[in-house]
Structures are given as structure tokens and as C-alpha cells.
Coordinates of C-alpha atoms and ligand atoms in Angstrom, one line a residue:
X126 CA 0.0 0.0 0.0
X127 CA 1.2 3.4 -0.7
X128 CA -0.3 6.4 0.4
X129 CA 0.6 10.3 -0.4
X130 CA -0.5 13.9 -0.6
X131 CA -1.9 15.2 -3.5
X132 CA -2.8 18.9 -3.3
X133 CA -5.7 20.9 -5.9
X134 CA -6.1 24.3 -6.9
X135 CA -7.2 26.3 -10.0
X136 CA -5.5 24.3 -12.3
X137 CA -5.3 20.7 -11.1
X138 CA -8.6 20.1 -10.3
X139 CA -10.8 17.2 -9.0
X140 CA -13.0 16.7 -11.7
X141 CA -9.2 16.6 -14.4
X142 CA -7.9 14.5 -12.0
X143 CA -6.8 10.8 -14.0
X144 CA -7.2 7.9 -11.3
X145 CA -9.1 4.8 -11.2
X146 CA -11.4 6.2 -8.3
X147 CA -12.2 9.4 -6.3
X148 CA -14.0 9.2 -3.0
X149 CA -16.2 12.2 -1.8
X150 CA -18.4 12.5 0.7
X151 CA -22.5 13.2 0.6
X152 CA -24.9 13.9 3.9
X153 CA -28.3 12.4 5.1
X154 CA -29.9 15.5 4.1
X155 CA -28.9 15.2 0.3
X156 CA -26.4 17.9 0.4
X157 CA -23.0 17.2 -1.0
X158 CA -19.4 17.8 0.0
X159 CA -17.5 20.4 -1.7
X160 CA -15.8 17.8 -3.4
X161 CA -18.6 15.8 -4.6
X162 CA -20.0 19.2 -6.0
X163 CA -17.1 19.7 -8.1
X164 CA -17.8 16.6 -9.7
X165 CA -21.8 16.8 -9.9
X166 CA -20.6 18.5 -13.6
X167 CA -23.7 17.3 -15.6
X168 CA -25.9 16.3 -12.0
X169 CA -25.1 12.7 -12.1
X170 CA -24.2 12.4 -8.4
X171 CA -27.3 15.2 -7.4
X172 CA -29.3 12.6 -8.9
X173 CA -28.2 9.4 -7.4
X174 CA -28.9 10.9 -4.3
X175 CA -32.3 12.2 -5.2
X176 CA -33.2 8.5 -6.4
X177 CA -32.3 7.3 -2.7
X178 CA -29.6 4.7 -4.1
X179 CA -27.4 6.1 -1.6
X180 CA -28.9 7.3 1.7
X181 CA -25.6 9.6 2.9
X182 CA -25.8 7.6 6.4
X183 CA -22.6 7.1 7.8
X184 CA -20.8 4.5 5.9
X185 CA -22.7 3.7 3.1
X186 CA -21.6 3.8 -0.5
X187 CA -21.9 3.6 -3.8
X188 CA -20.1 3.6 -6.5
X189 CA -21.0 5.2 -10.4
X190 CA -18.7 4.9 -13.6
X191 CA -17.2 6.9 -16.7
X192 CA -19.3 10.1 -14.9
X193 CA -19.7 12.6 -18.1
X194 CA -17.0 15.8 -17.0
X195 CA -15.0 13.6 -14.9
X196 CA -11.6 12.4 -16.0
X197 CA -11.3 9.9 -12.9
X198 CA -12.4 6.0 -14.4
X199 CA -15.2 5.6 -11.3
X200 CA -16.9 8.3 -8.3
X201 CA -17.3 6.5 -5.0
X202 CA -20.0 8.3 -2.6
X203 CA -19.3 7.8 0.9
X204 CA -22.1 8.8 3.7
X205 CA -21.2 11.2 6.4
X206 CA -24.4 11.1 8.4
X207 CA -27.1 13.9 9.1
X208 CA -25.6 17.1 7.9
X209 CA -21.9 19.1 7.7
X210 CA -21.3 18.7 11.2
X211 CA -19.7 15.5 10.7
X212 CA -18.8 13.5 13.6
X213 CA -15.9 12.0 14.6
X214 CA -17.3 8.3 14.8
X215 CA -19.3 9.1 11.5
X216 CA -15.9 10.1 9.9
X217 CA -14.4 6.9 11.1
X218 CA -17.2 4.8 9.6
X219 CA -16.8 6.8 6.5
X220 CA -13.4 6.0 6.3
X221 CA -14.0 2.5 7.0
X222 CA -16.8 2.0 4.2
X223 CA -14.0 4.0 1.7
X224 CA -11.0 1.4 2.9
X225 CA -13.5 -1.5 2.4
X226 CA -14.9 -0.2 -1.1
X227 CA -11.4 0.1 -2.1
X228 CA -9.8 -3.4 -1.7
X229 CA -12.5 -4.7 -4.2
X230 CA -12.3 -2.1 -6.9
X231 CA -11.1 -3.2 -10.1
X232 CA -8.6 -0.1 -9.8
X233 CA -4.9 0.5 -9.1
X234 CA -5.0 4.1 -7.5
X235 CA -7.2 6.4 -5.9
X236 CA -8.0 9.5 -4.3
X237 CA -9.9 10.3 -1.2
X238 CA -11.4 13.7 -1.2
X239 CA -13.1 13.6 1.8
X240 CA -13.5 16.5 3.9
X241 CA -10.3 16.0 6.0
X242 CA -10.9 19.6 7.3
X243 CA -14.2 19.6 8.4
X244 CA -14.7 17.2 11.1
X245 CA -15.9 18.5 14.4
X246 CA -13.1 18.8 16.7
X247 CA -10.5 17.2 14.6
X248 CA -7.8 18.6 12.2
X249 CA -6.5 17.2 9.3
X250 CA -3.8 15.5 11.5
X251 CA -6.7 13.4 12.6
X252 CA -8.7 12.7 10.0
X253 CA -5.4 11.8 7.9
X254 CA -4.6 9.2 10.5
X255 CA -8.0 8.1 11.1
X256 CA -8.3 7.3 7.6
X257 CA -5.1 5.8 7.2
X258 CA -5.3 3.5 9.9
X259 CA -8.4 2.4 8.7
X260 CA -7.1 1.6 5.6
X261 CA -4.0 -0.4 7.1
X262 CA -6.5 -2.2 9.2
X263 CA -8.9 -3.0 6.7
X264 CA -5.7 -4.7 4.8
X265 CA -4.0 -6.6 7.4
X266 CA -3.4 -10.1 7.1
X267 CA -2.3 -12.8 9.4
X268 CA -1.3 -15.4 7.6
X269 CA 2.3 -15.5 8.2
X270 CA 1.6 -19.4 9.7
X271 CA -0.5 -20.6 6.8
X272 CA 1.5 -22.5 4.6
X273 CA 0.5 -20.3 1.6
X274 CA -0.1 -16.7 2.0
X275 CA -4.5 -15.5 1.5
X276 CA -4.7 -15.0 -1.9
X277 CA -4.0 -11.6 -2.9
X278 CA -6.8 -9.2 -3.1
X279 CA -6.7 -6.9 -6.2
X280 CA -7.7 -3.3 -5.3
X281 CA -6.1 -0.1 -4.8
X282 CA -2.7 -0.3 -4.0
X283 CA -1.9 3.5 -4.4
X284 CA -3.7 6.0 -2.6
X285 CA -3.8 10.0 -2.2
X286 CA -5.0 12.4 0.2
X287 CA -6.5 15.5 -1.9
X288 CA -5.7 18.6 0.5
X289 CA -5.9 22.1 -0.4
X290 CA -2.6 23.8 -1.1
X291 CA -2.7 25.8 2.0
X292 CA -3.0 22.7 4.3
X293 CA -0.1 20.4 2.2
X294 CA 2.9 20.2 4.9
X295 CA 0.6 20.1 8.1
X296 CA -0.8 17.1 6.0
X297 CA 2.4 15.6 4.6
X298 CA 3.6 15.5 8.1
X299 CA 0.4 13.7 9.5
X300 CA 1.2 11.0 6.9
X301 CA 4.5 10.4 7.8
X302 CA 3.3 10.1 11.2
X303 CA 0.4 8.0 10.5
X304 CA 2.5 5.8 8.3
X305 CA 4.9 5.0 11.7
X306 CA 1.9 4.6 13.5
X307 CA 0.7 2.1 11.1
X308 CA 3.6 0.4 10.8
X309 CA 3.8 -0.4 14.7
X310 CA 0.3 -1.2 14.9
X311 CA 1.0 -3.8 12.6
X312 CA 4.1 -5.3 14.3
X313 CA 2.0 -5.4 17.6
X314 CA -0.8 -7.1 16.3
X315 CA 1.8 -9.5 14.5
X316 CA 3.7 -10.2 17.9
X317 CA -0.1 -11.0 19.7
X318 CA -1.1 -12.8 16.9
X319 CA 2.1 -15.5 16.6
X320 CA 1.7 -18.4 18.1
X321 CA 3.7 -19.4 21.5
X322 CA 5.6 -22.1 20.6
X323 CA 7.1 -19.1 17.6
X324 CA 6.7 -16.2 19.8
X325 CA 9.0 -17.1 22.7
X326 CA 11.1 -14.6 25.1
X327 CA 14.2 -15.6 22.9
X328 CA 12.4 -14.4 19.8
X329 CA 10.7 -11.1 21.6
X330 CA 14.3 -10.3 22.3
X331 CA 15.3 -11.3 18.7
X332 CA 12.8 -8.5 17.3
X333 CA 13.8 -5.9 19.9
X334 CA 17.4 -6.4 18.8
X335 CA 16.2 -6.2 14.8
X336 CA 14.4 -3.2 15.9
X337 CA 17.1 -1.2 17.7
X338 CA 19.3 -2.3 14.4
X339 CA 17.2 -0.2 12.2
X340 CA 16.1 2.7 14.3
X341 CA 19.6 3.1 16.2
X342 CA 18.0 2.6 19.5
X343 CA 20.6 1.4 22.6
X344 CA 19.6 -2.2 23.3
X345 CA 20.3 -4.7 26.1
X346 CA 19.0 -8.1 26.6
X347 CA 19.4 -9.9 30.4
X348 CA 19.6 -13.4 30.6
X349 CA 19.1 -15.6 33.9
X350 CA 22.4 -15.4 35.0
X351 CA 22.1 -11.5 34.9
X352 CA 18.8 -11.5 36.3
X353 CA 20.1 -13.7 39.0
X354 CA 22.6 -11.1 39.8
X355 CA 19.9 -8.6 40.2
X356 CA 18.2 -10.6 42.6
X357 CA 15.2 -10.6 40.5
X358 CA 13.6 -13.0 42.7
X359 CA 10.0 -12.4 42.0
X360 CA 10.1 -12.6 38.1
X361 CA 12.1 -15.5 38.1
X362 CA 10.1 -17.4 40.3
X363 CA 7.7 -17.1 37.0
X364 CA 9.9 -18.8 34.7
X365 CA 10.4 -21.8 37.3
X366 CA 8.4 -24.3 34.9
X367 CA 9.5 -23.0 31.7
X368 CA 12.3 -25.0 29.4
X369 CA 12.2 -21.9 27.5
X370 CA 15.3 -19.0 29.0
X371 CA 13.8 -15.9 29.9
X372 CA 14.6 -12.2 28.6
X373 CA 15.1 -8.9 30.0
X374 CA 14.8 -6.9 27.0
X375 CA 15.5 -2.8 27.7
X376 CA 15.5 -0.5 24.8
X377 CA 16.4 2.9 24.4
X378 CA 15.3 5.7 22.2
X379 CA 17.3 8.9 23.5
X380 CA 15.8 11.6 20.9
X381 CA 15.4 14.2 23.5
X382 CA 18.2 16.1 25.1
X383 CA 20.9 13.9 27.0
X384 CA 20.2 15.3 29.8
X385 CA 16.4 14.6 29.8
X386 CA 14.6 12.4 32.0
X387 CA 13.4 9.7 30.0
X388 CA 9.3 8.1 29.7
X389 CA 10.0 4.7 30.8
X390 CA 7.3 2.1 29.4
X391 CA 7.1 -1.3 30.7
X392 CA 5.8 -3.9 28.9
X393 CA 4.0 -7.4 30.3
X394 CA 6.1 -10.2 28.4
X395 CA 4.5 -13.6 29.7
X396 CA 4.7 -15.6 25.9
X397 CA 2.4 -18.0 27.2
X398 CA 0.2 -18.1 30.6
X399 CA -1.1 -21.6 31.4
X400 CA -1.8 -20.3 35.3
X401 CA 1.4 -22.4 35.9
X402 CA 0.8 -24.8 39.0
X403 CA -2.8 -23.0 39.8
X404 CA -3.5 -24.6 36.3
X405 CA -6.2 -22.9 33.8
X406 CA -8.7 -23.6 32.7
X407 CA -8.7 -25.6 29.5
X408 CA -11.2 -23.9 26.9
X409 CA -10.3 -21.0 25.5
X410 CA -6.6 -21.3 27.0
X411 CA -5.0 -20.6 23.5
X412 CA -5.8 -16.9 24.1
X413 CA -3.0 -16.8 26.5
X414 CA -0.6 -16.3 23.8
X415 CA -2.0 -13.3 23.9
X416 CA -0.7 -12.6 27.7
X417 CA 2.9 -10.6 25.9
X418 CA 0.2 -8.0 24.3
X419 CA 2.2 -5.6 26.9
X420 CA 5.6 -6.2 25.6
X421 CA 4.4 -6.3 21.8
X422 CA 2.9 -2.7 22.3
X423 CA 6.2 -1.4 24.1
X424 CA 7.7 -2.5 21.0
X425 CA 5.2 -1.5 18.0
X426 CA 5.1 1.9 19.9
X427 CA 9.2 1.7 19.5
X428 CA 8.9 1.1 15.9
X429 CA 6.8 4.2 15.8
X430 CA 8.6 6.7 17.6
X431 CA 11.4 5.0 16.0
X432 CA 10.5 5.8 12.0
X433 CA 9.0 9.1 13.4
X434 CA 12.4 10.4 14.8
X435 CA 10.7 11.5 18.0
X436 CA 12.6 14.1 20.1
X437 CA 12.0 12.2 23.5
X438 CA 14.0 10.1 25.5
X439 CA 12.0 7.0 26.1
X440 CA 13.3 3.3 27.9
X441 CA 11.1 0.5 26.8
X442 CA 11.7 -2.4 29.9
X443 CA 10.5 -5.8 28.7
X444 CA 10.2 -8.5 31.3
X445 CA 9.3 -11.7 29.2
X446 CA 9.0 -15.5 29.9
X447 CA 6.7 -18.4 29.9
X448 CA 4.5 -19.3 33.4
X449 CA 4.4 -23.0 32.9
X450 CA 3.7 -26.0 35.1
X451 CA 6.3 -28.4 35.9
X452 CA 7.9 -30.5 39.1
X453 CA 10.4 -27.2 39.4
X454 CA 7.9 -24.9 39.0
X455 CA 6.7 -22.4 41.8
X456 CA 4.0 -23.4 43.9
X457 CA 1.4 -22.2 45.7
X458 CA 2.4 -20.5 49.3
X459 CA 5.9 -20.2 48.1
X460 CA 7.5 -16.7 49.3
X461 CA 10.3 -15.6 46.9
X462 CA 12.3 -12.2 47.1
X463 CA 11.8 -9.4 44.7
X464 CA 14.2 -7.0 43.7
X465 CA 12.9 -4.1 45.9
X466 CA 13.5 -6.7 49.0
X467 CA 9.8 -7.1 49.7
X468 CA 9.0 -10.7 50.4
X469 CA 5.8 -12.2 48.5
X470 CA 3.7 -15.3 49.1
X471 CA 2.2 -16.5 46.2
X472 CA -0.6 -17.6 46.1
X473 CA -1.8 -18.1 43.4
X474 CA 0.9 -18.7 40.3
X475 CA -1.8 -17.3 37.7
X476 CA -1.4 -14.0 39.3
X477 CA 2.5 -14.1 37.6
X478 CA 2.1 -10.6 35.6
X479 CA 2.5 -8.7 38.5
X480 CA 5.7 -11.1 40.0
X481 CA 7.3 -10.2 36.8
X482 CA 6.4 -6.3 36.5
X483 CA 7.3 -5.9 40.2
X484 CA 10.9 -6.8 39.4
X485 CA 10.8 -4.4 35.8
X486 CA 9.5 -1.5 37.7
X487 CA 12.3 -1.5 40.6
X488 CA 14.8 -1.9 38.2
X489 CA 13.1 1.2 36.1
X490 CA 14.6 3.8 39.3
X491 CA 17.9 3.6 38.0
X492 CA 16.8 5.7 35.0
X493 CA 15.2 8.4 37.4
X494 CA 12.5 8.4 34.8
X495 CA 9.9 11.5 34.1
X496 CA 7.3 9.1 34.1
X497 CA 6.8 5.2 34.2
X498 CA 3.9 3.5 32.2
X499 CA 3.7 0.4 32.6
X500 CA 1.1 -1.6 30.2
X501 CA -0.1 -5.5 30.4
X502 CA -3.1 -8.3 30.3
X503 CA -3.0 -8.3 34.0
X504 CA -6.7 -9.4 34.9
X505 CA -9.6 -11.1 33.9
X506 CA -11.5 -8.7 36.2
X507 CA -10.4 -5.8 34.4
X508 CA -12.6 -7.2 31.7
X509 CA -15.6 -7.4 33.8
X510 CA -15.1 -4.4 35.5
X511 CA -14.6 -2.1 32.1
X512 CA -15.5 -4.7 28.9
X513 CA -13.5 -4.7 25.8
X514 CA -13.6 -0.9 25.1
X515 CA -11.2 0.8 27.7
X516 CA -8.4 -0.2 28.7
X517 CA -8.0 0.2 32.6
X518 CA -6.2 3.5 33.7
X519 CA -4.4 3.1 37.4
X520 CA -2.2 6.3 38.9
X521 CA -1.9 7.0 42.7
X522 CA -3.9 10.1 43.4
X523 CA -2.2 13.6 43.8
X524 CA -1.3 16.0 41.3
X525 CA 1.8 14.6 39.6
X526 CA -0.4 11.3 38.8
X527 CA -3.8 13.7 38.1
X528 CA -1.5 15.1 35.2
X529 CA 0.0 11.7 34.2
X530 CA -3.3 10.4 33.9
X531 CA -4.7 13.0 32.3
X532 CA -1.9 13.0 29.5
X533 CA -2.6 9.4 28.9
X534 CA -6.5 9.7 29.3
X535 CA -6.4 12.6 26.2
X536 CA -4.3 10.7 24.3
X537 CA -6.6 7.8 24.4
X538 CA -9.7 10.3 23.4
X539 CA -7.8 11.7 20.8
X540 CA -7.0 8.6 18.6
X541 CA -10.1 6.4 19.7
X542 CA -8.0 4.3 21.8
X543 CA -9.8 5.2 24.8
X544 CA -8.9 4.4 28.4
X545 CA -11.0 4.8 31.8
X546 CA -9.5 5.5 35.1
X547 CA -10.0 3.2 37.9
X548 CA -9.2 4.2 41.8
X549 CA -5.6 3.1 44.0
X550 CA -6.3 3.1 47.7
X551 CA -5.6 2.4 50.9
X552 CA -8.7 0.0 51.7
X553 CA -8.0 -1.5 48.4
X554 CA -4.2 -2.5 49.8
X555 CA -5.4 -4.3 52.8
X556 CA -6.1 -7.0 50.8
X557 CA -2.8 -8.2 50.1
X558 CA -2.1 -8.8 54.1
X559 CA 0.0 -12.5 53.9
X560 CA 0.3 -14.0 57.2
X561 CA 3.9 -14.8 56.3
X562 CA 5.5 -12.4 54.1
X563 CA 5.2 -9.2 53.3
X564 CA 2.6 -9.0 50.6
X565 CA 0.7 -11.4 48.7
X566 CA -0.1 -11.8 45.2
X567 CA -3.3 -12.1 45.4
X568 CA -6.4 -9.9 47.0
X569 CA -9.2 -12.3 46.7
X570 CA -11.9 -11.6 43.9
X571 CA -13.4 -8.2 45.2
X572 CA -11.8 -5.5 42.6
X573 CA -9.4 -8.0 41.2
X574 CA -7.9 -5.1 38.6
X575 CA -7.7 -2.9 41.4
X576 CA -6.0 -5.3 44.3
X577 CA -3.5 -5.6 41.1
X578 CA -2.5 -2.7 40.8
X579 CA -2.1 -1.5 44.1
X580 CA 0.7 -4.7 44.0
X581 CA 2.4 -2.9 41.2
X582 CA 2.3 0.7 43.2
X583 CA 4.0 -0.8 45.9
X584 CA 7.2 -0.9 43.7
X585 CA 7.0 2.2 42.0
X586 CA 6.9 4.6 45.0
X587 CA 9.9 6.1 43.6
X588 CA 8.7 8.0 40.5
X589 CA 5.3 9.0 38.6
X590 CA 3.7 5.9 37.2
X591 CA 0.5 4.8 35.7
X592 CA -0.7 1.2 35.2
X593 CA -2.6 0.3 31.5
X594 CA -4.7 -3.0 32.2
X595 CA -5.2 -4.5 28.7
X596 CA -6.8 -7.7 29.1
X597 CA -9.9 -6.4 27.6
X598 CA -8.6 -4.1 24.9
X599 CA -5.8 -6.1 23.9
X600 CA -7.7 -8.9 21.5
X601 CA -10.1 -9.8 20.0
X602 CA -12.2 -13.5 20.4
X603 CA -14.4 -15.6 18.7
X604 CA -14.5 -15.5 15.3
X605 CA -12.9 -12.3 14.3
X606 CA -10.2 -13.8 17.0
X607 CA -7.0 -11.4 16.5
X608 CA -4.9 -8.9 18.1
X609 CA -6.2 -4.9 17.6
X610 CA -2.9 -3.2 18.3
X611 CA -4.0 -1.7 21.4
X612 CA -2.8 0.6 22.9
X613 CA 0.0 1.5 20.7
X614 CA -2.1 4.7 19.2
X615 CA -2.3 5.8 22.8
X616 CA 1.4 5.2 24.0
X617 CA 2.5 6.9 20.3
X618 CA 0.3 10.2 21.0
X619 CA 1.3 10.2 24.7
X620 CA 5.0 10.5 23.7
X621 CA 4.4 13.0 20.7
X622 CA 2.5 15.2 22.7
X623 CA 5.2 14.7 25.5
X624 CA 7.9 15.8 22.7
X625 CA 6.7 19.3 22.1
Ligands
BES737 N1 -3.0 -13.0 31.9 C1 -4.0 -13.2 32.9 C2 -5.1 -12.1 32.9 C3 -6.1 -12.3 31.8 C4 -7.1 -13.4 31.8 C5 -6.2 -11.5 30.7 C6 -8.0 -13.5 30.8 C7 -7.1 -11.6 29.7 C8 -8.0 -12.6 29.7 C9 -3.4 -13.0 34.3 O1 -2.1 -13.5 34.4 C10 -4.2 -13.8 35.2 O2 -4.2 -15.0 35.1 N2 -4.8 -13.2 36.2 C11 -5.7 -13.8 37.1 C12 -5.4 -13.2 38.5 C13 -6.1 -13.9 39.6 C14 -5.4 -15.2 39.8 C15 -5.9 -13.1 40.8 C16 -7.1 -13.6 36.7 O3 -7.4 -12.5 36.1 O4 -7.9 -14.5 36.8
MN738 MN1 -2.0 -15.6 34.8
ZN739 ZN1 -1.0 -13.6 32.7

């Protein structure tokens, strides 16, 4: 797929415009965009609409041919909705319906003229990356397992943003940055969507280390011995069961000024989660590949900020391994030693993503970070508690977290990759009392997303921090089973609007 700017004035315009397809927008109330009146020349597309073969709702289409006056092969309508005011989730269907029209036209190129400025509360920035995005999503394939790739859809292959003159860098610049975007989207969902006898630790580190080859980022990867020597007592307890050798992957981006303090992100790595000795569940265990969703986001969001050049220090921290069963694996009441010196009693060994977080987020002080977010599939009852459209915002509460949150809570908004905060308290805490260590693992089932991360706060006292939960947010099941790149739009607007 490429995409690119193409800019109209007096003397390229729409309607002389040779491509295989231009997309332009019509409302509800029979009124057309600017663009589509510029190619209504002889009324063809007033009439369509009169003869209610396109109703202009949101994300409906259709598509005429060889339109008299217009030098373009074919005229997709897209639906806005009701009227001028278009909506952001009306543009986004819009855009959806264009991506989807697209892959099945019998055309190389096209253009989308929709009205990229004239979306309520969004500029062009937005409607650009909307747009793209949904184009990248609508062609994304997972078939890197099949033993011959989905046959090739035809469809456009080339496609062009028309912008007015005046608006051409602002939107050149949204592309590049959309492009990134896309690009680690894709790389996420590619990670979630491998399966875990591929995707090991060994192999997450193998990526990072491609990664920091082609962006120039500062890499380390920690082996057991190393870990060992950091008396990462907690996370290692994890990887007890596993034949596989855990990684401690740490990446750096310095793009901001050396003397910056960096974003440190954290990323969950658990390659597979069978519950280890407090066995799962069998049905439905197959998700758990899913459980490194963290990690792959801490690196999609990497190979954003990477191709965007972002002037920001940021440390990715990847804690990664498998939580397997096994006669050397850690059991139940077992009190290990994290890094920080607290003692924990575990248990319960499906409650692992915070054992290995814990140890991440101690070692995250030595960077004296300007923030810490850390992101992972931590609980099933963050699903219940927030379904599968937020992802679970934890900060303490004061004003430094207020403002963290709030940074990470707009970004969210801003690119539909919403998040919802969730309290840390006090009362909440009690409820890792252990009789014989100093905290446990587990708070019983009341507020299970919330005893969680009060666990993780209790290692992070050192700095500002926030805590994603993205069990629900993270995939997809069912049918339409697949990772959604979550929340690497967030983390990726978080750390550009962080950069300026
Ligand atoms: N990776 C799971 C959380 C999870 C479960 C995410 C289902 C998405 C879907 C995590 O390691 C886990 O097993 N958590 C337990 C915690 C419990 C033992 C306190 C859970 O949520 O059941
Ligand atoms: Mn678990
Ligand atoms: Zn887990």
C-alpha cells in the first residue's frame, strides 16, 4: 500500500484529476461535500442521491462509472451522516466503508477527497490518521503461519489524500506520522497474533534487537544469569516451569536532550500463561498467547517513535517468559524475594504478571525516569469491571499522577483508543495482608484489577507511574479472534505530545 498527498487548486482540479477512483463525501440530508459538487458537472451524483440509491448515512456507499466531465475512471460516494457537522465516529465509519470499497475495486490508484478539514473537533492530523489507519486495518493479514499466504486481493494499491494547497505540509507530516503509526500497529498485532511455541522470550528479544538495528536505538537483553545477579527473585520465580530462557529486554530511544529524563514504558512479556501450578482452565486457554500483548505494544510503539524520529528520550523495559507447570515450578504459598527486598507469598501462580512487573518496575529507578507507564493483560476482572472498550487506567492520586493520567487519558480520546480511570487506595491494599511475608499476590476476587495494581504501586513509590490494564482491549475472540494493536495509538500520542 502506498499512500501520499496530492494537493488541488485552479489548475489541477478534482473533476481533471486521472485515477481509477475518487472518494467524496455526501450527507443524510442530500447535500454534498465540496468535493462531490465539483464533480456533480452534468448532475449525475445530485441525482443518485435524489433516487435514494445512496442514503448519505454514515458508511454507506456507492459507486457510479465513466461520470460525463470527470476524468477519474469511477466516483465512490461515501455517507457522512445527518448534515456538515460531521462527527468524529461518523468520519471513522466513512473512512471504514472507503477502505473496504477500495480493496474490491477493479482499480490501481485512488484518491480520497473527503473533507479531511471539516470534522468537528479534529484537524486534518486526525482525520489523515483516522483514515489511514483504517485503511492499514482493513488490509491486514495474518497469515504468516499458513502454509500459503491469503490470496491476494486486487484493489487499490496506491492511494492519495486530496488537501488544499494551503493545508499540504501540516498534512504531509500527518502522513509520515500515521505511516509510523501504522507500521507499529502492525508489528504489535503481529507479535499478539504469533503463536507461542514461535513467539517465545528468545524471539521477543530477537525482534527488539532487529528493531534497535534499524532505528539506532541502545539495546540490552538480560539473561538468567544477569537477572540472578539482580536478585530478581519475584520474576524469576515465574519462569520456574519454563524449558524456554527468559529475557530482559531494555531498549532505548534517547531523541530528547541527553540530559532529559526519560518516559520509561514497561511492557508485560508472559509468551504464554497456562496459570502455571494454579492450572487454567482448558477452553479458550490458546488466548493466553495473547498474555505478551504488553511487551508487543512497548515494541510497536518503539517502531513508531522509531521511524517518526521522536525528540523524546523513552526506555522500553521488557520483562518476558513463559508461566508454565512443571515438578520445578513455583507453587502455591511459596515466598520468593523481589528485587525491591519485599517478600511475597504467592498464592496463586496465575497472578504471575505482577511477579514479573514488580521486578521491571524496581529496576526502572535507575533511570530516574519523568514518568513510568507500565502496560499489560493483567486481569480477567479488568474485563468485567470495564468490557472490551477501555483499557484500565491506574495512577496514585495527587497531582503529579492527576497530570499523568490526564496526559494518557487525552491521548486515548484523541485517537479512539480510549482508556478509563480506575481508583488506588488504601482500603483497596489491605487486601494483600499475607500472614507470612510481606505481601501477597493475590487480593481475593473483590476488585481483582484494582488489588492488582495496588501490588504494582508498591514498587514504583519512587517515581510518577501509571498502570494500563489491557486484558480487555488487547484482542479480539471468537470469530474475528486477532490482536487490535491496542494501545500502541495511545502510548504513540502520549509521547508526541510529550515531545513538544
Ligand atoms: N493473563 C491473565 C489475565 C487475563 C485473563 C487477561 C484472561 C485476559 C484474559 C493473568 O495472568 C491472570 O491469570 N490473572 C488472574 C489473576 C487472579 C489469579 C488473581 C485472573 O485474572 O484470573
Ligand atoms: Mn495468569
Ligand atoms: Zn497472565
Amino acid at each position: 500500500m502506498d499512500f501520499s498527498i496530492k494537493t488541488i487548486d485552479t489548475k489541477n482540479t478534482l473533476d481533471s484529476a486521472k485515477t481509477g477512483c475518487i472518494a467524496v463525501g455526501v450527507y443524510e440530508n442530500r447535500q454534498l461535500t465540496p468535493a462531490a459538487q465539483a464533480l456533480d458537472q452534468k448532475g449525475a451524483i445530485s441525482a443518485a442521491m435524489k433516487s435514494g440509491d445512496i442514503s448519505g448515512k454514515a458508511g454507506s456507499t456507492l459507486l457510479l462509472r465513466a461520470l460525463e466531465g470527470v476524468s477519474a475512471a469511477r466516483v465512490l460516494l461515501v455517507g457522512l451522516g445527518p448534515d456538515e457537522t460531521v462527527s468524529d465516529k461518523n468520519f471513522t465509519l466513512a473512512a471504514q466503508a472507503t477502505a473496504r470499497a477500495f480493496a474490491t475495486l477493479g482499480a490501481g490508484d485512488a484518491l480520497i477527497a473527503l473533507p479531511l478539514d471539516a470534522v468537528k473537533d479534529r484537524d486534518i492530523a486526525r482525520t489523515i490518521r483516522c483514515a489511514t489507519l483504517a485503511v492499514r486495518e482493513n488490509a491486514y493479514r495474518c497469515d504468516s503461519q499458513k502454509s500459503k499466504p491469503e490470496a491476494a486481493q486486487g484493489g487499490v494499491k496506491k492511494i492519495a489524500f486530496v488537501i488544499d494547497a494551503a493545508a499540504a505540509t501540516e498534512a504531509k507530516q500527518a502522513l509520515a506520522q500515521s505511516l509510523a503509526l501504522a507500521n507499529g500497529i502492525d508489528l504489535t498485532k503481529h507479535l499478539g497474533n504469533l503463536s507461542a511455541n514461535v513467539c517465545t522470550p528468545t524471539y521477543l528479544a530477537n525482534t527488539a534487537k532487529k528493531l534497535a538495528k534499524d532505528y539506532k536505538f541502545g539495546i540490552e537483553v538480560l539473561d538468567h544469569k544477569q537477572l540472578q545477579a539482580l536478585k530478581m527473585g519475584s520474576f524469576l520465580s515465574v519462569t520456574n516451569g519454563s524449558e524456554e530462557p527468559p529475557k530482559f529486554i531494555v531498549l532505548k530511544h534517547m531523541g530528547g536532550k541527553a540530559k532529559d529524563a526519560p518516559t520509561v514504558l514497561v511492557g508485560k512479556g508472559i509468551t504464554f500463561d497456562t496459570g502455571g501450578i494454579s492450572l487454567k482452565p482448558g477452553l479458550g486457554m490458546d488466548e493466553m498467547k495473547y498474555d505478551m500483548c504488553g511487551a508487543a505494544s512497548v515494541l510497536g510503539t518503539f517502531r513508531a517513535i522509531g521511524e517518526m524520529n521522536l525528540k523524546l528520550n523513552v526506555i522500553g523495559i521488557i520483562p518476558t517468559c513463559e508461566n508454565m507447570p512443571s515438578g520445578r515450578a513455583t507453587k502455591p504459598g511459596d515466598i520468593v524475594t523481589s528485587m525491591s527486598g519485599q517478600t511475597i507469598e504467592v498464592l496463586n501462580t496465575d497472578a504471575e504478571g505482577r511477579l514479573v512487573l514488580c521486578d521491571a518496575l524496581t529496576y526502572a529507578e535507575r533511570f530516574k525516569p519523568a514518568a513510568v507507564v507500565d502496560i499489560a493483560t493483567l486481569t480477567g476482572a479488568c474485563i468485567t469491571a470495564l468490557g472490551h472498550h477501555n483499557s484500565g487506567l491506574f495512577t496514585r492520586h495527587d497531582a503529579a499522577h492527576d497530570t499523568l493520567a490526564n496526559e494518557l487519558l487525552a491521548a486515548g480520546r484523541a485517537t479512539g483508543d480510549t482508556a478509563w480511570r480506575m481508583p488506588i487506595e488504601d482500603s483497596y491494599q489491605e487486601q494483600l495482608k499475607s500472614n507470612f511475608a510481606d505481601i501477597a499476590n493475590i487480593g481475593g476476587s473483590a476488585g481483582g484489577s484494582i488489588t492488582a495494581a495496588c501490588f504494582l504501586e508498591r514498587f514504583t513509590r519512587q517515581y510518577t507511574w501509571a498502570h494500563l490494564d489491557i486484558a480487555g482491549t488487547a484482542w479480539k475472540s471468537g470469530a474475528i479472534k486477532g490482536a487490535t494493536g491496542r494501545p500502541v495509538s495511545l502510548l504513540t500520542a502520549f509521547l508526541i505530545n510529550r515531545a513538544q
